PDB file of C-alpha atoms in Angstrom:
ATOM      1  CA  MET A 158     -24.600  -0.263  45.364  1.00 44.00           C
ATOM      2  CA  ALA A 159     -26.145  -1.694  42.223  1.00 44.00           C
ATOM      3  CA  ASP A 160     -25.691  -4.883  40.187  1.00 46.00           C
ATOM      4  CA  LYS A 161     -26.517  -5.864  36.655  1.00 47.00           C
ATOM      5  CA  ALA A 162     -26.143  -9.361  35.201  1.00 46.00           C
ATOM      6  CA  GLY A 163     -27.819 -11.129  32.340  1.00 46.00           C
ATOM      7  CA  GLY A 164     -30.234 -13.278  34.391  1.00 42.00           C
ATOM      8  CA  ARG A 165     -27.472 -15.051  36.313  1.00 49.00           C
ATOM      9  CA  GLY A 166     -27.414 -15.836  40.024  1.00 63.00           C
ATOM     10  CA  LEU A 167     -25.169 -13.645  42.146  1.00 69.00           C
ATOM     11  CA  GLU A 168     -23.732 -13.754  45.613  1.00 73.00           C
ATOM     12  CA  ILE A 169     -23.338 -10.311  47.164  1.00 74.00           C
ATOM     13  CA  SER A 170     -21.259  -9.772  50.269  1.00 69.00           C
ATOM     14  CA  CYS A 171     -20.336  -6.757  52.326  1.00 67.00           C
ATOM     15  CA  PRO A 172     -17.239  -8.019  54.156  1.00 60.00           C
ATOM     16  CA  ALA A 173     -16.989  -4.860  56.249  1.00 55.00           C
ATOM     17  CA  ARG A 174     -19.006  -5.361  59.412  1.00 56.00           C
ATOM     18  CA  SER A 175     -22.439  -3.796  59.606  1.00 58.00           C
ATOM     19  CA  GLU A 176     -23.598  -1.632  62.494  1.00 61.00           C
ATOM     20  CA  SER A 177     -24.819  -4.803  64.215  1.00 66.00           C
ATOM     21  CA  GLY A 178     -21.298  -6.291  63.966  1.00 64.00           C
ATOM     22  CA  THR A 179     -22.008  -8.947  61.334  1.00 70.00           C
ATOM     23  CA  ALA A 180     -20.994  -9.282  57.696  1.00 71.00           C
ATOM     24  CA  THR A 181     -23.819  -9.157  55.161  1.00 74.00           C
ATOM     25  CA  VAL A 182     -24.019 -11.987  52.591  1.00 78.00           C
ATOM     26  CA  GLU A 183     -26.877 -12.617  50.172  1.00 76.00           C
ATOM     27  CA  LYS A 184     -26.907 -15.695  47.911  1.00 79.00           C
ATOM     28  CA  GLY A 185     -28.987 -16.437  44.838  1.00 78.00           C
ATOM     29  CA  VAL A 186     -29.653 -12.765  44.124  1.00 75.00           C
ATOM     30  CA  THR A 187     -31.412 -12.026  40.851  1.00 73.00           C
ATOM     31  CA  PRO A 188     -30.299  -8.759  39.248  1.00 70.00           C
ATOM     32  CA  PRO A 189     -30.890  -5.934  38.823  1.00 71.00           C
ATOM     33  CA  ARG A 190     -30.397  -5.260  42.521  1.00 71.00           C
ATOM     34  CA  ARG A 191     -29.932  -2.104  44.567  1.00 74.00           C
ATOM     35  CA  LYS A 192     -29.317  -2.080  48.299  1.00 73.00           C
ATOM     36  CA  THR A 193     -28.358   0.467  50.940  1.00 73.00           C
ATOM     37  CA  VAL A 194     -26.090  -0.724  53.741  1.00 72.00           C
ATOM     38  CA  GLN A 195     -25.182   1.192  56.895  1.00 72.00           C
ATOM     39  CA  VAL A 196     -21.461   0.976  57.732  1.00 73.00           C
ATOM     40  CA  PRO A 197     -20.255   1.832  61.240  1.00 71.00           C
ATOM     41  CA  LEU A 198     -17.983   4.823  61.793  1.00 71.00           C
ATOM     42  CA  GLY A 199     -14.324   3.964  61.405  1.00 73.00           C
ATOM     43  CA  ARG A 200     -14.984   1.201  58.831  1.00 75.00           C
ATOM     44  CA  ASN A 201     -14.616   1.694  55.099  1.00 79.00           C
ATOM     45  CA  PRO A 202     -17.335   0.127  52.938  1.00 81.00           C
ATOM     46  CA  THR A 203     -16.373  -2.925  50.873  1.00 81.00           C
ATOM     47  CA  VAL A 204     -18.789  -4.829  48.661  1.00 81.00           C
ATOM     48  CA  ALA A 205     -18.103  -7.916  46.551  1.00 83.00           C
ATOM     49  CA  ILE A 206     -20.023  -9.983  44.021  1.00 85.00           C
ATOM     50  CA  ALA A 207     -19.423 -13.513  42.743  1.00 87.00           C
ATOM     51  CA  LEU A 208     -21.048 -15.178  39.747  1.00 87.00           C
ATOM     52  CA  ASP A 209     -22.174 -18.784  39.853  1.00 86.00           C
ATOM     53  CA  GLY A 210     -20.818 -21.592  37.639  1.00 86.00           C
ATOM     54  CA  LYS A 211     -23.013 -20.436  34.738  1.00 85.00           C
ATOM     55  CA  GLY A 212     -20.734 -17.427  34.310  1.00 85.00           C
ATOM     56  CA  GLY A 213     -21.870 -14.291  32.564  1.00 87.00           C
ATOM     57  CA  GLN A 214     -21.112 -10.712  33.484  1.00 88.00           C
ATOM     58  CA  ALA A 215     -22.132  -8.553  36.451  1.00 85.00           C
ATOM     59  CA  ALA A 216     -21.294  -4.937  37.171  1.00 84.00           C
ATOM     60  CA  ARG A 217     -20.902  -3.579  40.698  1.00 82.00           C
ATOM     61  CA  ALA A 218     -21.050   0.113  41.575  1.00 84.00           C
ATOM     62  CA  LEU A 219     -20.380   1.619  44.992  1.00 86.00           C
ATOM     63  CA  ALA A 220     -21.669   5.003  46.134  1.00 84.00           C
ATOM     64  CA  VAL A 221     -20.987   6.642  49.476  1.00 82.00           C
ATOM     65  CA  ARG A 222     -23.491   9.294  50.550  1.00 80.00           C
ATOM     66  CA  ASP A 223     -24.921   9.321  47.006  1.00 82.00           C
ATOM     67  CA  ARG A 224     -21.507   9.961  45.391  1.00 86.00           C
ATOM     68  CA  HIS A 225     -20.075   7.416  42.955  1.00 87.00           C
ATOM     69  CA  VAL A 226     -16.876   5.884  44.384  1.00 87.00           C
ATOM     70  CA  GLN A 227     -15.948   2.859  42.303  1.00 90.00           C
ATOM     71  CA  ARG A 228     -17.204   0.422  39.648  1.00 91.00           C
ATOM     72  CA  ALA A 229     -16.010  -3.132  38.893  1.00 91.00           C
ATOM     73  CA  THR A 230     -17.167  -5.960  36.615  1.00 92.00           C
ATOM     74  CA  ALA A 231     -17.101  -9.728  37.234  1.00 91.00           C
ATOM     75  CA  MET A 232     -16.965 -11.974  34.155  1.00 92.00           C
ATOM     76  CA  GLY A 233     -16.950 -15.708  33.374  1.00 92.00           C
ATOM     77  CA  GLU A 234     -17.528 -18.763  35.527  1.00 91.00           C
ATOM     78  CA  PHE A 235     -17.269 -17.879  39.220  1.00 90.00           C
ATOM     79  CA  GLY A 236     -16.099 -14.360  38.275  1.00 91.00           C
ATOM     80  CA  ARG A 237     -15.625 -11.922  41.160  1.00 90.00           C
ATOM     81  CA  ALA A 238     -15.532  -8.158  41.579  1.00 90.00           C
ATOM     82  CA  THR A 239     -14.897  -6.016  44.650  1.00 88.00           C
ATOM     83  CA  CYS A 240     -15.370  -2.295  45.294  1.00 86.00           C
ATOM     84  CA  THR A 241     -13.937  -0.439  48.266  1.00 85.00           C
ATOM     85  CA  GLY A 242     -14.389   3.168  49.306  1.00 84.00           C
ATOM     86  CA  GLU A 243     -13.444   5.585  52.034  1.00 82.00           C
ATOM     87  CA  LEU A 244     -16.023   7.207  54.220  1.00 78.00           C
ATOM     88  CA  PRO A 245     -15.822  11.006  54.159  1.00 72.00           C
ATOM     89  CA  ALA A 246     -15.203  12.953  57.345  1.00 70.00           C
ATOM     90  CA  ALA A 247     -18.251  13.435  59.540  1.00 65.00           C
ATOM     91  CA  GLU A 248     -20.495  16.281  58.487  1.00 61.00           C
ATOM     92  CA  ASN A 249     -21.105  19.010  61.060  1.00 52.00           C
TER      93      ASN A 249
END
C-alpha cells in the first residue's frame, strides 16, 4: 500500500486483523508512506486512510502479491478512503 498527501498528517488503519490477531493503526503518518502488511489466510485485506482537520488530498493504493487491486483518494477536512481486496487462492 502507498499514500501520497501534500504534507498533511494521516491516520492509516488496516481494519482486517493481522497475523497476530490485532488491527493495525498508525496516527500522525507523514507521506509518502509505503508499508507491507501480512494478512492471515481467510481474511481479505482492507486498508483505510483519514486526513486530519487541515484537509488536503491523499491517495491510497492496495496491492496484493505485487498486483494492483484498488486505488482510492481522500479529500477535504477529515476525508477518508478505503481499499479492499481479495486474496488469491493459495499458490502450490
